[in-house]
Amino acid sequence: FQHSFHFVSKVTQSTMQCELFTLVVKAGETKDIEIPFGANIVLSNAALEGAATKESATVVLNHMENHLALCTLTAGVLPQYRMNVLVTQPEDEDEGESDEDENKSEDEEKELPAPSITVKGKGTVHIVGKYVAAGDLDDGDYDDEDMDDEDMDDEEDDE
């Protein structure tokens, strides 16, 4: 007698704002960042564990063929780092294709790897962040550039 359970997760803006992202990466390792469809991740904190005093670990974000050093954590000096880094799904480079590009076979097309984190140095790094809706990165419904003087006055009156 077996039971098969299927869990369906509906990602919405309200639930996504509360979902925590965590990743633990040991020195010398690289781990992929799995981003659900329709979401992005904002990395907010990195903390170093298991390194002796003055030993360090550098956290590197690998994204769309780029490598960005987010921080270097040092035990006993700077064991924790706050950040605000948006990690998105790799984008397809389909825009602006020429006729030549359209004739390429699927084998010739280069698929971008998933974003990942690499830790170089000593210890283990714990990374924390949150999921955000991909289409909802702005805090407001409009940009300040789109406001005229009257709108700015109304905004000041509300405060």
Tab-separated table of C-alpha atoms in Angstrom:
chain	number	residue	atom	x	y	z
A	1	PHE	CA	0.000	0.000	0.000
A	2	GLN	CA	1.626	3.250	-1.178
A	3	HIS	CA	0.513	6.831	-1.087
A	4	SER	CA	1.665	9.293	-3.631
A	5	PHE	CA	1.453	12.930	-2.682
A	6	HIS	CA	1.878	15.777	-5.099
A	7	PHE	CA	2.483	19.202	-3.673
A	8	VAL	CA	1.629	22.156	-5.852
A	9	SER	CA	3.120	25.478	-4.916
A	10	LYS	CA	1.449	28.574	-6.277
A	11	VAL	CA	3.897	31.459	-6.205
A	12	THR	CA	2.249	34.778	-5.488
A	13	GLN	CA	3.637	38.144	-4.547
A	14	SER	CA	2.222	38.006	-1.011
A	15	THR	CA	3.580	34.553	-0.185
A	16	MET	CA	6.856	35.158	-1.963
A	17	GLN	CA	7.664	38.218	0.168
A	18	CYS	CA	7.818	35.927	3.198
A	19	GLU	CA	9.775	33.030	1.726
A	20	LEU	CA	13.328	32.771	2.950
A	21	PHE	CA	16.186	31.674	0.734
A	22	THR	CA	19.173	29.964	2.376
A	23	LEU	CA	22.313	28.425	0.980
A	24	VAL	CA	25.290	26.876	2.793
A	25	VAL	CA	28.531	26.664	0.817
A	26	LYS	CA	31.831	25.216	2.057
A	27	ALA	CA	35.157	26.686	0.977
A	28	GLY	CA	36.197	25.310	-2.402
A	29	GLU	CA	32.619	24.461	-3.401
A	30	THR	CA	30.188	25.958	-5.882
A	31	LYS	CA	26.435	25.592	-5.402
A	32	ASP	CA	23.701	26.484	-7.872
A	33	ILE	CA	21.020	28.986	-6.918
A	34	GLU	CA	17.650	27.530	-7.872
A	35	ILE	CA	15.239	30.315	-8.783
A	36	PRO	CA	11.581	29.344	-9.341
A	37	PHE	CA	9.863	30.583	-12.495
A	38	GLY	CA	8.377	34.031	-11.964
A	39	ALA	CA	10.713	34.857	-9.100
A	40	ASN	CA	14.027	36.501	-8.295
A	41	ILE	CA	16.143	36.301	-5.168
A	42	VAL	CA	17.550	39.168	-3.126
A	43	LEU	CA	20.633	38.067	-1.193
A	44	SER	CA	20.786	39.941	2.105
A	45	ASN	CA	23.374	38.390	4.433
A	46	ALA	CA	26.466	36.183	4.433
A	47	ALA	CA	28.027	34.747	7.594
A	48	LEU	CA	31.269	32.827	8.052
A	49	GLU	CA	31.439	29.697	10.200
A	50	GLY	CA	34.255	27.332	11.081
A	51	ALA	CA	37.257	29.456	10.190
A	52	ALA	CA	40.073	30.126	12.644
A	53	THR	CA	40.750	33.725	13.699
A	54	LYS	CA	41.913	35.927	10.804
A	55	GLU	CA	41.168	33.222	8.194
A	56	SER	CA	38.909	34.445	5.418
A	57	ALA	CA	36.486	33.334	2.736
A	58	THR	CA	35.474	35.224	-0.395
A	59	VAL	CA	31.902	34.815	-1.653
A	60	VAL	CA	31.614	34.941	-5.461
A	61	LEU	CA	28.359	35.192	-7.437
A	62	ASN	CA	28.580	33.469	-10.836
A	63	HIS	CA	25.815	34.830	-13.047
A	64	MET	CA	25.405	34.953	-16.824
A	65	GLU	CA	29.123	34.289	-17.483
A	66	ASN	CA	30.174	36.997	-14.977
A	67	HIS	CA	31.931	36.469	-11.654
A	68	LEU	CA	31.299	39.074	-8.958
A	69	ALA	CA	33.033	39.006	-5.575
A	70	LEU	CA	30.224	39.911	-3.155
A	71	CYS	CA	32.336	40.063	0.003
A	72	THR	CA	35.344	38.714	1.849
A	73	LEU	CA	34.527	37.501	5.348
A	74	THR	CA	37.284	37.261	7.971
A	75	ALA	CA	36.866	35.306	11.213
A	76	GLY	CA	37.181	37.532	14.262
A	77	VAL	CA	37.246	40.707	12.137
A	78	LEU	CA	34.312	40.728	9.678
A	79	PRO	CA	32.513	37.386	10.072
A	80	GLN	CA	29.205	38.679	8.685
A	81	TYR	CA	28.220	40.962	5.806
A	82	ARG	CA	24.923	42.667	4.921
A	83	MET	CA	24.124	43.161	1.263
A	84	ASN	CA	21.243	43.797	-1.091
A	85	VAL	CA	22.009	41.823	-4.270
A	86	LEU	CA	19.321	40.917	-6.801
A	87	VAL	CA	19.812	37.562	-8.555
A	88	THR	CA	17.598	36.977	-11.591
A	89	GLN	CA	16.935	34.118	-13.967
A	90	PRO	CA	19.540	34.001	-16.763
A	91	GLU	CA	18.121	35.896	-19.737
A	92	ASP	CA	17.889	34.439	-23.206
A	93	GLU	CA	19.772	36.452	-25.769
A	94	ASP	CA	17.085	35.955	-28.429
A	95	GLU	CA	16.496	39.666	-28.925
A	96	GLY	CA	18.067	41.167	-32.003
A	97	GLU	CA	18.884	37.857	-33.649
A	98	SER	CA	20.063	38.006	-37.228
A	99	ASP	CA	19.041	35.542	-39.937
A	100	GLU	CA	22.415	33.856	-39.444
A	101	ASP	CA	21.638	33.220	-35.764
A	102	GLU	CA	18.215	31.763	-36.559
A	103	ASN	CA	19.840	29.078	-38.732
A	104	LYS	CA	22.009	27.740	-35.888
A	105	SER	CA	21.226	24.273	-34.673
A	106	GLU	CA	20.121	23.694	-31.096
A	107	ASP	CA	23.544	22.201	-30.324
A	108	GLU	CA	25.233	25.441	-31.365
A	109	GLU	CA	23.041	27.617	-29.145
A	110	LYS	CA	24.726	28.417	-25.879
A	111	GLU	CA	22.547	27.903	-22.826
A	112	LEU	CA	23.495	30.058	-19.864
A	113	PRO	CA	24.210	28.152	-16.647
A	114	ALA	CA	22.109	28.687	-13.536
A	115	PRO	CA	23.414	31.357	-11.161
A	116	SER	CA	25.719	29.937	-8.503
A	117	ILE	CA	27.794	30.877	-5.466
A	118	THR	CA	31.448	29.908	-5.048
A	119	VAL	CA	33.332	30.226	-1.753
A	120	LYS	CA	37.114	30.612	-1.898
A	121	GLY	CA	39.260	30.440	1.234
A	122	LYS	CA	38.508	28.774	4.579
A	123	GLY	CA	35.328	27.830	6.457
A	124	THR	CA	31.674	27.592	5.509
A	125	VAL	CA	29.474	30.509	4.436
A	126	HIS	CA	25.755	30.730	5.226
A	127	ILE	CA	23.857	32.962	2.798
A	128	VAL	CA	20.362	34.269	3.474
A	129	GLY	CA	17.944	36.138	1.244
A	130	LYS	CA	14.331	36.263	0.176
A	131	TYR	CA	12.307	35.471	-2.911
A	132	VAL	CA	10.653	38.383	-4.717
A	133	ALA	CA	8.247	38.394	-7.645
A	134	ALA	CA	10.130	38.893	-10.915
A	135	GLY	CA	7.793	41.592	-12.201
A	136	ASP	CA	7.492	43.485	-8.932
A	137	LEU	CA	10.890	44.970	-8.184
A	138	ASP	CA	9.720	48.562	-7.642
A	139	ASP	CA	8.563	49.836	-4.267
A	140	GLY	CA	5.907	52.028	-5.876
A	141	ASP	CA	3.567	52.134	-8.822
A	142	TYR	CA	5.496	54.892	-10.585
A	143	ASP	CA	8.926	56.405	-10.929
A	144	ASP	CA	9.756	59.821	-9.493
A	145	GLU	CA	10.858	60.846	-12.991
A	146	ASP	CA	7.270	60.385	-14.193
A	147	MET	CA	5.888	62.814	-11.616
A	148	ASP	CA	5.232	66.441	-12.449
A	149	ASP	CA	5.519	69.342	-9.960
A	150	GLU	CA	1.875	69.047	-8.916
A	151	ASP	CA	2.303	65.340	-8.099
A	152	MET	CA	5.417	66.143	-6.075
A	153	ASP	CA	3.450	68.759	-4.070
A	154	ASP	CA	0.659	66.245	-3.410
A	155	GLU	CA	3.239	63.714	-2.267
A	156	GLU	CA	4.764	66.216	0.188
A	157	ASP	CA	1.304	67.122	1.541
A	158	ASP	CA	0.619	63.448	2.307
A	159	GLU	CA	3.696	63.225	4.533
